[in-house]
Every structure is written in structure tokens, then in C-alpha cells.
Amino acid sequence: MARVLTPRAEDFPRWYQDLISKAQLADNGPVRGTMVIRPTAYAIWERMQADMDARIKAAGAENAYFPLFIPESYLKREAEHVEGFSPELAVVTHGGGKQLAEPVVVRPTSETVIGEFMAKWVDSYRDLPLLLNQWANVVRWEMRPRIFLRTSEFLWQEGHTAHATEADAKAYTLKIHHEVYERHMRDLLAIPVVLGRKTNRERFAGATSTYTLEAMMGDGKALQMGTSHELGQNFAKAFDVAYSSQAGTREHAWTTSWGTSTRMLGGLIMCHGDDNGMRVPPALAPIQALVTVVKETDGSITSAARTLVEDLVAAGVRAKLDDRVDTPFGRRAVDAELKGYPIRVEVGPRDLAEGRVVLVRRIDGSKTPLQLGEAVGAVTAALEADQKALYDEALARREANTVEVSTLDEALEAAGTGWARVPWSAVGVDGEALANERAITVRCLFRADGSVPASQDEPDLTAILARSY
Amino acid sequence: MARVLTPRAEDFPRWYQDLISKAQLADNGPVRGTMVIRPTAYAIWERMQADMDARIKAAGAENAYFPLFIPESYLKREAEHVEGFSPELAVVTHGGGKQLAEPVVVRPTSETVIGEFMAKWVDSYRDLPLLLNQWANVVRWEMRPRIFLRTSEFLWQEGHTAHATEADAKAYTLKIHHEVYERHMRDLLAIPVVLGRKTNRERFAGATSTYTLEAMMGDGKALQMGTSHELGQNFAKAFDVAYSSQAGTREHAWTTSWGTSTRMLGGLIMCHGDDNGMRVPPALAPIQALVTVVKETDGSITSAARTLVEDLVAAGVRAKLDDRVDTPFGRRAVDAELKGYPIRVEVGPRDLAEGRVVLVRRIDGSKTPLQLGEAVGAVTAALEADQKALYDEALARREANTVEVSTLDEALEAAGTGWARVPWSAVGVDGEALANERAITVRCLFRADGSVPASQDEPDLTAILARSY
């Protein structure tokens, strides 16, 4: 079969670009750094959204929508925040044919505008916690854009909450981190993630604590899949989000924010993709089983394939018929591999004459002849097995490419090709700066029991060092 | 009971603003004309989206996402389009700390940028029809903003399709108009709509035909609830969306676009709302039945109420418990009326001692004592009846406030307080201009059998004249 994609081992970034183009996932937009998300990728994003949204609602947050445009002055109210985001802002200076009195920024994130409204809505301790989430587009001007990973505009959910106490804010941030984000990534995306704390250097602009979920990609680099932030009282003071306590005193709230984005699509591609294309985990896949008519004779092949699709749908499988027999079978097979449908069922005249179809699993390319009557059971069993197998494979790769070391030098060496686990005390703030010079970052810090520390100054922390996207 | 809202008869616009504020539906954003959609309203929008999205997918379109930012030059490629939208554009002149070489507009609608990509993706007649939809925010600078109705930023779905023939484009536009939009409004929103054609004067900038769905609000004015456009080959030529025909010739495609937005939330409020607040149709309502603990004695009231909620949920009702007994019952009742929950079930100690609860229907405020065991059946029956009753009531009001007349003068007179149905031949282009001077517009044109005409020049058309939002 002709080579469709540049092999990963030859040039991983090129493979990624090839795949995005050939599988018709996305295109570059006309304005630098923007992207067009095509239906194949958008359908996956919609399923990510549905699952994440349900988990966020189960955690008690409600969806709302805040404006795209934020007065420039709002960002300036939180000093670290404006410093962090200023270089990335898109600024609207003209509206309705006139120059605006005050320039307006296109939201890079919404802490400031939401802070303004939290201040209006919160009055008493009875109004807390206030748990909000929004699905929106945000804009951060990117110098080195890459589709899904770094784009000037991207889609995300951003949660924003206000709490009466620091302890409550911390508990909610960690609840989102563990119960919403980690489970979404583990159970739906089949991506193992390491949870930890960002160093002060890598912390979100305006946060007191940033927690991250890091995944290993097919080339051994790290991708930050999502982050949650404790914002302390920084934004609450900047926007006067205050409440009357039960004791009658006036107190500032403690706020949090947390987000995941279309970047997860990039993570999905780079975690599970192989040299033939995407491999979409069955639980996530918009199309789980493609039933392909190999070729048609008298209409009976398509008819049998259609019945199989109906039987699969009745069994709860997201199945689709491919009866485009005018297109060569080989080309359709290549396209199905590129798009990563977990299962193909090939229905052809010769096999069907003997009551058989062929089950093709995307995870390993294996082809299994089956009696037609066994097909539904075999498909559902394969979908369940392959969801688990994709996770296990990603975890095994991460373990194989993570080296436990004890010095900074060894860590920098190991981070050239994979991840280094190293005592944070062996790295420290100076070691972190040195690593950064070599394009290696401290991805996160965690305790010996895997839990996230309250500060980077805790003793006995472990650091992951790696190159990253 | 103290007056919560300005009565509609006293000041309808004031009533609308009061309701949006008191029911906590939305706030004005900090940048003029923008809005914050609060959870109560956003939850309704999410249910609108889910229903509309399913209907759009059933009509064969796939979701995608195109960039927020469009090069200014794109808009200029279609002469009428740029003329129509120029006065409403927001323009980004700075990005990433630098002045941009070419200013970028924030999309007011996406025909241009989608045209650019249709041109890339369409090559052969086999690629047609290309049926796309996106859920997005758009920006049109508004001089006279009003929440939900006219906002500088709003949320919508915009469908964009390309077809091989004019007939196919027309058929698809009308399919969306009738099978998607009208049914969504009729069956979910319980809003009767008149379908028709916009006059040339009211046509979308760049379209050859614009079809509209018009609803009557509580004050007799019209609201355009959605529109669908045949774009002819205007955009296809401007962006070179062309294909090789089966005969081997190179042909330009025929494109369409169609949209509905958060404006429908305004329509919902103004069509069904009464002097006590919103009335959300049961099929649409995120919370269909609020089970209210009137007051608590020994915990048994809340326990009974919770069991009832569970029974309702098991019966497929979206039920919620209101056990905030620290808040006075009267205040909670007022809030429930403002938010328009279709059914309240009041569970109080005195009634419960006799095995009874009280069913309160939002549609008419009626209170019916029921045996607890009858409650689930009574709630489900009331939800079904009230969905129909809200539609019937809106239709009856529209009929009662629509006058059939035969001259322009009579039509202008009738349009002062309601709708006028008048032969289009009695109005004409000159009459339309005259009406516009009096803030009355031709809402739409239709044939005697109710179908939409192919041109405003067809004989024997009927026009609806009205004031509008």
C-alpha cells in the first residue's frame, strides 16, 4: 500500500500535520494562527464536550455565557494577570464605523469579566459557593501556531467559582482536577495523565496554585491536557467579590478557574495515532463501527450490510454504512484508517456467500472472519476491549519512556527522549531555569503518594521534566 | 402580593427589562450592547440548541467550526454583503502587541470565510451538496441594543450549504425553513410562526431570496425568529466555489445560509410571558416541575417531597426539589413564577397530614389539591396539556390581533396595534417605503395557499405589515 503519511519515526511533527490534512480534521484559517475544525474532528469535540459538560454539571456548576469583549482596563486590575496576557492580546479599536473611546480586548480568558459579575451577584455567604462554567472561544495571539495545540483562537470550557473559604476553594479545584478532568481523560479519551502542581514559574498569571494533567505523546514529549487554578483572593480583591459572613463581617471570596480546550484533540491524535492515522478510543468515537460494502453484485451485499448496521445500532453501537461502491475499496479502507474508526466490518460477496463477514480492528489492524450471526457480539466485545487496550498501551509507553533519576544532569539527559522523574530538591529554582534554556520544562510536582502538594517548597517532592508542546 | 414587574399593559418594554433582571436571565455586559447570559436563561438556550442541533443533523448537515477573525478583504468580495455589514463591524487592528498588516473583522456572519473553504473542499459534483452548520458567537455593533433581541454579540447557529443546482439549493433552504425551523418553534417553543418571503428591501445582504419566520409578541409587534437565504451564485462566484459537472464542464455552485440565535430567548419571553414572569413551555423547560417544601416540621415534609421528585424523575419529568425553607415560601413562589417553571407542587405539613399536595400550573396560576399518589400522573398530564395550551393561546392572540384589510391606509392603521394582512399589490415598493417611514415594515409575503413565493413580483401575494423588534 502506498505511503499515506510520513512515518512518526521519520518526522513526528510532519506526521501530525500530514494526518490533520489527510484525515480532513482541520485547516489553517486565513488569519495567522486560526484554524478551521472540519466535521470529522468537530464530531469528536462534540462528544468530548457532552461528556465533560455532564461531569461539570454533576460537580454542581451551571453554564452561563459572558461577553467576548472585555474593556482593556479590566485586565489591568490584576497585575500579574495583565503582565501574563498582554503580549497575546487581540485588540478591537473600531466598532460600528467609529474609533472606540476605550479599546476592547478579545477575551484571552474570562477571570476579569466574570469577576466583575461575581461582585454584583454575591452579597451574602448564602450566595456561595457560586459555581459557573462557560463554553466559549478565546483568543491568544500565537507566534508559533500549531493546529489544536497552539492556535490564536481556540474553543474551551472555562470554569469560574467563588467560595467563602480558602479550604472550600482548594477542595473544589481538586474535585474538578480529579473527578472531572482526570476521569474524562482516562475513561473517555483513554489517555493516562500525571496529576501535579505547576512550579511557581509555570503558574497561571494571577493564580496562587496551578494544578495540571500531563500526558505523554507518541514522541515522548509532554502535553498539558488541562489545568485548574486556585486564584486566592487576587481577583476577588481586584473586582471586590465580597460577602457578608454569618458573623456579619464583610469578607472577600476565594476564587478558582479551570479549563480544557480543543488542545485535547491534538493530545488525542499524538497519544493514540499510528503510522496509518488516528486511533479514536471506542467510548469517544462518533462512529464506532463502519460497515463497508466491499463491492456490490445484485444489491444483496448492501442489503446485508444495512441490516447489520441496524442490528449494531439496536445493540447500542454507533454504526455507519459505507456503501460508496463507486469509490475503490482500498481508498475507502485507507480513509477509514486515517479517521481512526475503531472497527470496520467488511461485507463482501465472496465471504457473504459463505455467511461470513470480516472484522477489522483499528487498534492493531487484525482481521477476523466471523459468521454474520456473531458479528454484533464480536463488535461490542472488541469495542470494550480496545478502549482498555488503548489506555494500557499508552500507559505502557509512558512507563517505558520515563526514567527515574536522581540528579539534574541525568534528568536533562533523560528528558531529551522521554520523561525524567527526579527529586525536585535535585532541580530547584536554579535547575529549572537551566532546564528551560534547553527547552526542557518542569511539567509538574507531586508527593510520594501521588497527591498534589500545597506549595513547591514542601519537602520530598518528585518532579517530571520533559520537552513539551 | 406586592407588584414585582411593571405590568405589560402599562409599559411593555419596561416589563421585558424588569423580567430579564428579576428572573436573573441576563445582564448588560461592560462593553456597550454585549450581554451576560445567566444560568437560568442559558439552560433554556442549551435545550433549544440540543433540539435544533438534532433537527439540523437529521436534515443531513454536519457541524464544523470556522474562525472568529475574517480578513477585511474577504467581505469586500461580495459588494452587497460588505455594504450591508460595514456599519456594524468590530475591527481588530492590533494583535500580539503589534499593529496588523491587514485589519481583521470579528465575524458578523460567516458566508465569506466559509466560501473560501468551500472553494478548497469542493472539486467535483460528487462533493455536493456540502452541508455545514456551526454554533458560534457573532458580532454586529448595535446602536440601540436590547438584551436577546439586538446585542452587539450574540450566539447562534449558522448553516452554510453548497449545491450543484439552483433547484437543489432552493429545496434545501425550504427544507430547513419548514422541517427544522418551523417545527422547532412550533413543537418546542410553542410559538406559532408565519412563514414567508422577505421583500427585496428586507433581504439579507448578498442573498437572492430570504425566507423568514415571524412571530407575534405580547404587544402585537412582530419578531423575526429566524431566516434562511438562497445566495444564488453570488458568494460562489466571489470565492470561486466551483465543481466539475458529470458532463465535465466547470460550474459555480449555488449556496445557501440560514440562522437562528439567542434572539429566540427574547421571543420566548415576549410571546409567552405574563405579568408575573416567564412561562416556559414544558417541552422546553429545563425544570418542568419544582417540588416545593412549604415549611418543615420534623423532616418528614422534605422527605416526602424528595420521594416525589424521585418518582417524577423516574416518570421522565425534569423535576427539582426546592427545600430552601430558610427563605420565606412567598418569596420562593414569586421566584418560581418569574422563572416560569411550568408546574409547582407544594408540599406542606397541613396538606400532607391528609395525604395531599397542591399542584400549581404556571400557565393560569390554578391550584389543585391532589392525593399524593395521583401527583405523578397529574403532573405529566398537565405538562402535556400546557404545552399545547400555550401554543393555542399564542395562536389565538395572533388571530385576534391580525386584521385582514385591502388598502395600504387600513394596513398602516391596523399595524399600529397588531398585524395587518393586506394584498401585496395594495402596498408595493412605494407603499413599503411609506410604511417604513412610520416604523412599520413588511414582515413577509406569502401565497394564498401559505407557501413562499419565488419572487416578490408574483401575482396575488399577501403581505403582513407590522411594527417589529
Tab-separated table of C-alpha atoms in Angstrom, chain A residues 37-328:
chain	number	residue	atom	x	y	z
A	37	ILE	CA	-12.223	22.500	12.538
A	38	ARG	CA	-13.717	20.165	9.929
A	39	PRO	CA	-16.679	17.852	10.630
A	40	THR	CA	-14.632	14.719	11.376
A	41	ALA	CA	-12.720	16.438	14.178
A	42	TYR	CA	-15.636	18.584	15.311
A	43	ALA	CA	-17.797	15.494	15.849
A	44	ILE	CA	-15.117	14.179	18.226
A	45	TRP	CA	-15.005	17.552	20.003
A	46	GLU	CA	-18.790	17.444	20.421
A	47	ARG	CA	-18.546	14.081	22.163
A	48	MET	CA	-15.752	15.416	24.384
A	49	GLN	CA	-17.977	18.397	25.202
A	50	ALA	CA	-21.005	16.275	26.041
A	51	ASP	CA	-19.053	14.066	28.425
A	52	MET	CA	-17.155	16.925	30.051
A	53	ASP	CA	-20.307	19.010	30.361
A	54	ALA	CA	-22.162	16.210	32.140
A	55	ARG	CA	-19.275	15.760	34.574
A	56	ILE	CA	-19.067	19.501	35.251
A	57	LYS	CA	-22.801	19.662	35.922
A	58	ALA	CA	-22.539	16.628	38.204
A	59	ALA	CA	-19.891	18.600	40.131
A	60	GLY	CA	-22.544	21.283	40.695
A	61	ALA	CA	-21.514	24.020	38.266
A	62	GLU	CA	-24.021	25.748	35.978
A	63	ASN	CA	-23.341	27.011	32.464
A	64	ALA	CA	-23.550	30.704	31.622
A	65	TYR	CA	-22.167	32.946	28.899
A	66	PHE	CA	-20.047	36.078	29.329
A	67	PRO	CA	-19.069	38.587	26.645
A	68	LEU	CA	-16.259	38.082	24.141
A	69	PHE	CA	-15.212	41.715	24.555
A	70	ILE	CA	-13.541	42.917	27.757
A	71	PRO	CA	-12.592	46.540	28.492
A	72	GLU	CA	-8.803	46.801	28.433
A	73	SER	CA	-8.920	48.390	31.902
A	74	TYR	CA	-10.344	45.195	33.461
A	75	LEU	CA	-7.208	43.214	32.715
A	76	LYS	CA	-5.063	45.828	34.348
A	77	ARG	CA	-6.746	45.390	37.709
A	78	GLU	CA	-4.785	42.204	38.445
A	79	ALA	CA	-1.109	42.983	37.957
A	80	GLU	CA	0.285	39.509	37.226
A	81	HIS	CA	-2.677	38.700	35.020
A	82	VAL	CA	-2.194	41.629	32.657
A	83	GLU	CA	1.540	41.053	32.549
A	84	GLY	CA	0.990	37.421	31.591
A	85	PHE	CA	-1.586	38.053	28.892
A	86	SER	CA	-0.610	41.431	27.391
A	87	PRO	CA	1.718	40.010	24.742
A	88	GLU	CA	-1.045	37.721	23.438
A	89	LEU	CA	-3.986	40.102	23.199
A	90	ALA	CA	-6.070	40.938	20.145
A	91	VAL	CA	-7.408	44.471	20.462
A	92	VAL	CA	-10.552	45.921	18.901
A	93	THR	CA	-10.120	49.639	18.324
A	94	HIS	CA	-13.031	50.306	15.945
A	95	GLY	CA	-16.693	49.398	16.247
A	96	GLY	CA	-19.722	50.439	14.208
A	97	GLY	CA	-17.552	52.584	11.958
A	98	LYS	CA	-16.056	54.656	14.788
A	99	GLN	CA	-12.911	54.594	16.873
A	100	LEU	CA	-13.770	53.336	20.364
A	101	ALA	CA	-13.233	55.579	23.378
A	102	GLU	CA	-11.627	52.680	25.232
A	103	PRO	CA	-10.015	49.799	23.332
A	104	VAL	CA	-11.578	46.441	23.950
A	105	VAL	CA	-9.687	43.165	24.151
A	106	VAL	CA	-10.955	39.878	22.789
A	107	ARG	CA	-11.052	37.580	25.837
A	108	PRO	CA	-7.907	35.515	26.308
A	109	THR	CA	-9.672	34.009	29.362
A	110	SER	CA	-12.551	35.389	31.427
A	111	GLU	CA	-11.461	35.774	35.054
A	112	THR	CA	-11.743	39.556	34.852
A	113	VAL	CA	-15.169	39.955	33.281
A	114	ILE	CA	-16.593	37.136	35.375
A	115	GLY	CA	-15.044	38.694	38.486
A	116	GLU	CA	-16.967	41.874	37.712
A	117	PHE	CA	-20.270	39.983	37.668
A	118	MET	CA	-19.492	37.762	40.633
A	119	ALA	CA	-19.119	41.018	42.553
A	120	LYS	CA	-22.650	42.022	41.504
A	121	TRP	CA	-24.232	38.647	42.240
A	122	VAL	CA	-22.554	37.749	45.520
A	123	ASP	CA	-23.778	39.533	48.592
A	124	SER	CA	-24.146	37.047	51.420
A	125	TYR	CA	-22.447	33.812	52.470
A	126	ARG	CA	-25.722	32.221	51.299
A	127	ASP	CA	-24.746	33.084	47.706
A	128	LEU	CA	-21.602	30.961	47.972
A	129	PRO	CA	-20.259	28.829	46.544
A	130	LEU	CA	-21.040	30.306	43.132
A	131	LEU	CA	-20.152	27.636	40.576
A	132	LEU	CA	-20.091	28.711	36.915
A	133	ASN	CA	-18.795	27.302	33.659
A	134	GLN	CA	-18.861	28.534	30.093
A	135	TRP	CA	-18.160	27.003	26.688
A	136	ALA	CA	-16.561	29.657	24.537
A	137	ASN	CA	-13.891	30.699	22.083
A	138	VAL	CA	-10.869	32.611	23.341
A	139	VAL	CA	-8.057	34.411	21.542
A	140	ARG	CA	-4.347	34.414	22.358
A	141	TRP	CA	-2.142	35.682	19.568
A	142	GLU	CA	0.315	32.874	18.824
A	143	MET	CA	3.785	33.402	17.389
A	144	ARG	CA	4.338	29.704	16.621
A	145	PRO	CA	0.875	28.309	15.929
A	146	ARG	CA	0.209	24.607	15.501
A	147	ILE	CA	-3.298	23.246	14.838
A	148	PHE	CA	-5.142	22.176	18.003
A	149	LEU	CA	-2.032	22.663	20.173
A	150	ARG	CA	-1.395	26.396	19.901
A	151	THR	CA	-3.875	28.413	17.893
A	152	SER	CA	-4.704	32.082	18.062
A	153	GLU	CA	-8.341	31.166	18.596
A	154	PHE	CA	-9.409	28.005	20.329
A	155	LEU	CA	-12.550	26.530	21.861
A	156	TRP	CA	-12.713	25.568	25.507
A	157	GLN	CA	-14.679	25.354	28.690
A	158	GLU	CA	-13.633	27.668	31.457
A	159	GLY	CA	-14.986	27.141	34.958
A	160	HIS	CA	-15.048	30.019	37.425
A	161	THR	CA	-16.097	29.638	41.034
A	162	ALA	CA	-16.229	31.753	44.186
A	163	HIS	CA	-16.094	30.316	47.700
A	164	ALA	CA	-16.360	31.556	51.275
A	165	THR	CA	-13.126	29.963	52.414
A	166	GLU	CA	-9.726	29.077	51.049
A	167	ALA	CA	-10.268	25.452	52.087
A	168	ASP	CA	-13.511	25.249	50.114
A	169	ALA	CA	-11.867	26.797	47.038
A	170	LYS	CA	-8.993	24.338	47.232
A	171	ALA	CA	-11.298	21.350	47.702
A	172	TYR	CA	-13.389	22.345	44.677
A	173	THR	CA	-10.334	22.905	42.486
A	174	LEU	CA	-9.072	19.448	43.347
A	175	LYS	CA	-12.523	17.927	42.828
A	176	ILE	CA	-12.545	19.283	39.270
A	177	HIS	CA	-8.980	18.129	38.783
A	178	HIS	CA	-9.583	14.557	39.939
A	179	GLU	CA	-13.273	13.822	39.452
A	180	VAL	CA	-13.928	15.764	36.281
A	181	TYR	CA	-10.720	16.163	34.299
A	182	GLU	CA	-8.767	13.029	35.166
A	183	ARG	CA	-11.804	10.748	34.737
A	184	HIS	CA	-12.765	12.366	31.440
A	185	MET	CA	-9.262	11.824	30.095
A	186	ARG	CA	-8.915	8.322	31.498
A	187	ASP	CA	-12.376	6.926	30.807
A	188	LEU	CA	-13.324	8.693	27.571
A	189	LEU	CA	-10.044	9.655	25.890
A	190	ALA	CA	-8.155	6.578	27.177
A	191	ILE	CA	-5.235	8.866	27.978
A	192	PRO	CA	-3.278	8.274	31.187
A	193	VAL	CA	-2.363	11.558	32.865
A	194	VAL	CA	0.006	12.520	35.664
A	195	LEU	CA	-1.570	14.976	38.083
A	196	GLY	CA	0.569	17.504	39.819
A	197	ARG	CA	1.285	21.069	40.746
A	198	LYS	CA	2.925	23.567	38.428
A	199	THR	CA	6.027	25.301	39.749
A	200	ASN	CA	5.707	28.989	40.597
A	201	ARG	CA	7.444	29.714	37.299
A	202	GLU	CA	4.820	27.818	35.287
A	203	ARG	CA	1.823	29.027	37.272
A	204	PHE	CA	-1.154	30.739	35.602
A	205	ALA	CA	-0.867	34.548	35.609
A	206	GLY	CA	-2.766	35.617	38.719
A	207	ALA	CA	-3.077	32.221	40.423
A	208	THR	CA	-1.730	31.115	43.797
A	209	SER	CA	-1.745	27.431	42.781
A	210	THR	CA	-1.990	25.802	39.351
A	211	TYR	CA	-2.672	22.090	39.033
A	212	THR	CA	-2.032	20.281	35.761
A	213	LEU	CA	-2.719	16.998	33.984
A	214	GLU	CA	0.212	15.911	31.813
A	215	ALA	CA	0.127	13.240	29.136
A	216	MET	CA	2.931	11.659	27.161
A	217	MET	CA	2.681	11.921	23.387
A	218	GLY	CA	3.909	9.360	20.831
A	219	ASP	CA	7.297	11.078	20.572
A	220	GLY	CA	7.940	11.136	24.319
A	221	LYS	CA	7.099	14.829	24.764
A	222	ALA	CA	4.581	16.065	27.317
A	223	LEU	CA	1.277	17.798	26.628
A	224	GLN	CA	-0.574	19.781	29.275
A	225	MET	CA	-4.127	18.454	28.828
A	226	GLY	CA	-5.854	20.779	31.274
A	227	THR	CA	-5.255	22.997	34.287
A	228	SER	CA	-7.100	24.148	37.408
A	229	HIS	CA	-6.197	27.215	39.386
A	230	GLU	CA	-6.670	28.468	42.900
A	231	LEU	CA	-6.757	32.233	42.466
A	232	GLY	CA	-6.606	33.032	46.179
A	233	GLN	CA	-8.225	36.404	46.803
A	234	ASN	CA	-6.324	38.067	43.954
A	235	PHE	CA	-9.269	38.509	41.601
A	236	ALA	CA	-11.794	38.819	44.431
A	237	LYS	CA	-9.879	41.859	45.705
A	238	ALA	CA	-9.315	43.302	42.234
A	239	PHE	CA	-13.053	43.107	41.461
A	240	ASP	CA	-14.387	43.329	45.009
A	241	VAL	CA	-16.102	39.964	45.128
A	242	ALA	CA	-17.116	40.209	48.776
A	243	TYR	CA	-19.802	38.755	51.034
A	244	SER	CA	-21.323	39.221	54.475
A	245	SER	CA	-20.279	36.310	56.620
A	246	GLN	CA	-22.581	34.510	59.044
A	247	ALA	CA	-20.878	36.542	61.783
A	248	GLY	CA	-21.812	39.750	59.958
A	249	THR	CA	-18.331	40.712	58.806
A	250	ARG	CA	-17.502	41.674	55.213
A	251	GLU	CA	-15.069	39.199	53.598
A	252	HIS	CA	-13.504	38.757	50.196
A	253	ALA	CA	-14.307	35.491	48.443
A	254	TRP	CA	-11.756	32.931	47.263
A	255	THR	CA	-11.984	32.138	43.579
A	256	THR	CA	-10.885	29.374	41.223
A	257	SER	CA	-10.755	28.780	37.491
A	258	TRP	CA	-10.149	25.677	35.385
A	259	GLY	CA	-10.092	24.877	31.709
A	260	THR	CA	-9.750	22.276	28.991
A	261	SER	CA	-9.762	23.001	25.292
A	262	THR	CA	-9.620	21.800	21.683
A	263	ARG	CA	-5.959	21.165	22.503
A	264	MET	CA	-7.233	17.795	23.754
A	265	LEU	CA	-7.854	16.912	20.088
A	266	GLY	CA	-4.141	17.360	19.488
A	267	GLY	CA	-3.395	15.197	22.516
A	268	LEU	CA	-5.731	12.509	21.251
A	269	ILE	CA	-4.010	12.409	17.868
A	270	MET	CA	-0.489	12.382	19.294
A	271	CYS	CA	-1.201	9.912	22.098
A	272	HIS	CA	-3.033	7.223	20.120
A	273	GLY	CA	-2.233	7.875	16.443
A	274	ASP	CA	-0.060	5.425	14.472
A	275	ASP	CA	1.576	5.484	11.050
A	276	ASN	CA	-1.770	4.793	9.362
A	277	GLY	CA	-3.724	7.579	11.045
A	278	MET	CA	-5.817	8.316	14.126
A	279	ARG	CA	-6.992	5.680	16.524
A	280	VAL	CA	-10.074	7.044	18.242
A	281	PRO	CA	-10.994	5.311	21.516
A	282	PRO	CA	-14.325	3.475	21.129
A	283	ALA	CA	-16.021	5.294	24.023
A	284	LEU	CA	-15.248	8.616	22.347
A	285	ALA	CA	-15.686	7.720	18.680
A	286	PRO	CA	-18.665	9.352	16.919
A	287	ILE	CA	-18.559	6.376	14.551
A	288	GLN	CA	-17.551	3.198	16.366
A	289	ALA	CA	-18.131	0.713	13.580
A	290	LEU	CA	-18.054	1.366	9.859
A	291	VAL	CA	-19.809	-1.371	7.929
A	292	THR	CA	-18.215	-1.389	4.495
A	293	VAL	CA	-19.715	-2.866	1.358
A	294	VAL	CA	-16.591	-4.264	-0.343
A	295	LYS	CA	-18.350	-4.416	-3.705
A	296	GLU	CA	-21.884	-4.842	-4.893
A	297	THR	CA	-23.287	-7.539	-7.164
A	298	ASP	CA	-27.091	-7.636	-7.209
A	299	GLY	CA	-27.917	-5.360	-4.257
A	300	SER	CA	-27.815	-8.194	-1.726
A	301	ILE	CA	-24.449	-7.146	-0.270
A	302	THR	CA	-25.616	-3.630	0.566
A	303	SER	CA	-28.845	-5.028	1.903
A	304	ALA	CA	-26.992	-7.383	4.253
A	305	ALA	CA	-24.648	-4.575	5.322
A	306	ARG	CA	-27.578	-2.291	6.040
A	307	THR	CA	-29.248	-4.944	8.178
A	308	LEU	CA	-26.008	-5.369	10.109
A	309	VAL	CA	-25.831	-1.600	10.711
A	310	GLU	CA	-29.382	-1.686	12.032
A	311	ASP	CA	-28.572	-4.614	14.312
A	312	LEU	CA	-25.482	-2.832	15.618
A	313	VAL	CA	-27.424	0.378	16.275
A	314	ALA	CA	-30.083	-1.637	18.084
A	315	ALA	CA	-27.293	-3.038	20.267
A	316	GLY	CA	-26.179	0.496	21.163
A	317	VAL	CA	-23.254	0.740	18.735
A	318	ARG	CA	-22.679	3.982	16.800
A	319	ALA	CA	-22.519	2.239	13.433
A	320	LYS	CA	-22.488	3.703	9.942
A	321	LEU	CA	-22.881	2.196	6.492
A	322	ASP	CA	-20.213	2.780	3.848
A	323	ASP	CA	-21.878	1.841	0.567
A	324	ARG	CA	-19.836	4.143	-1.693
A	325	VAL	CA	-19.001	1.296	-4.044
A	326	ASP	CA	-18.098	3.752	-6.818
A	327	THR	CA	-15.007	4.615	-4.782
A	328	PRO	CA	-12.331	1.885	-4.827
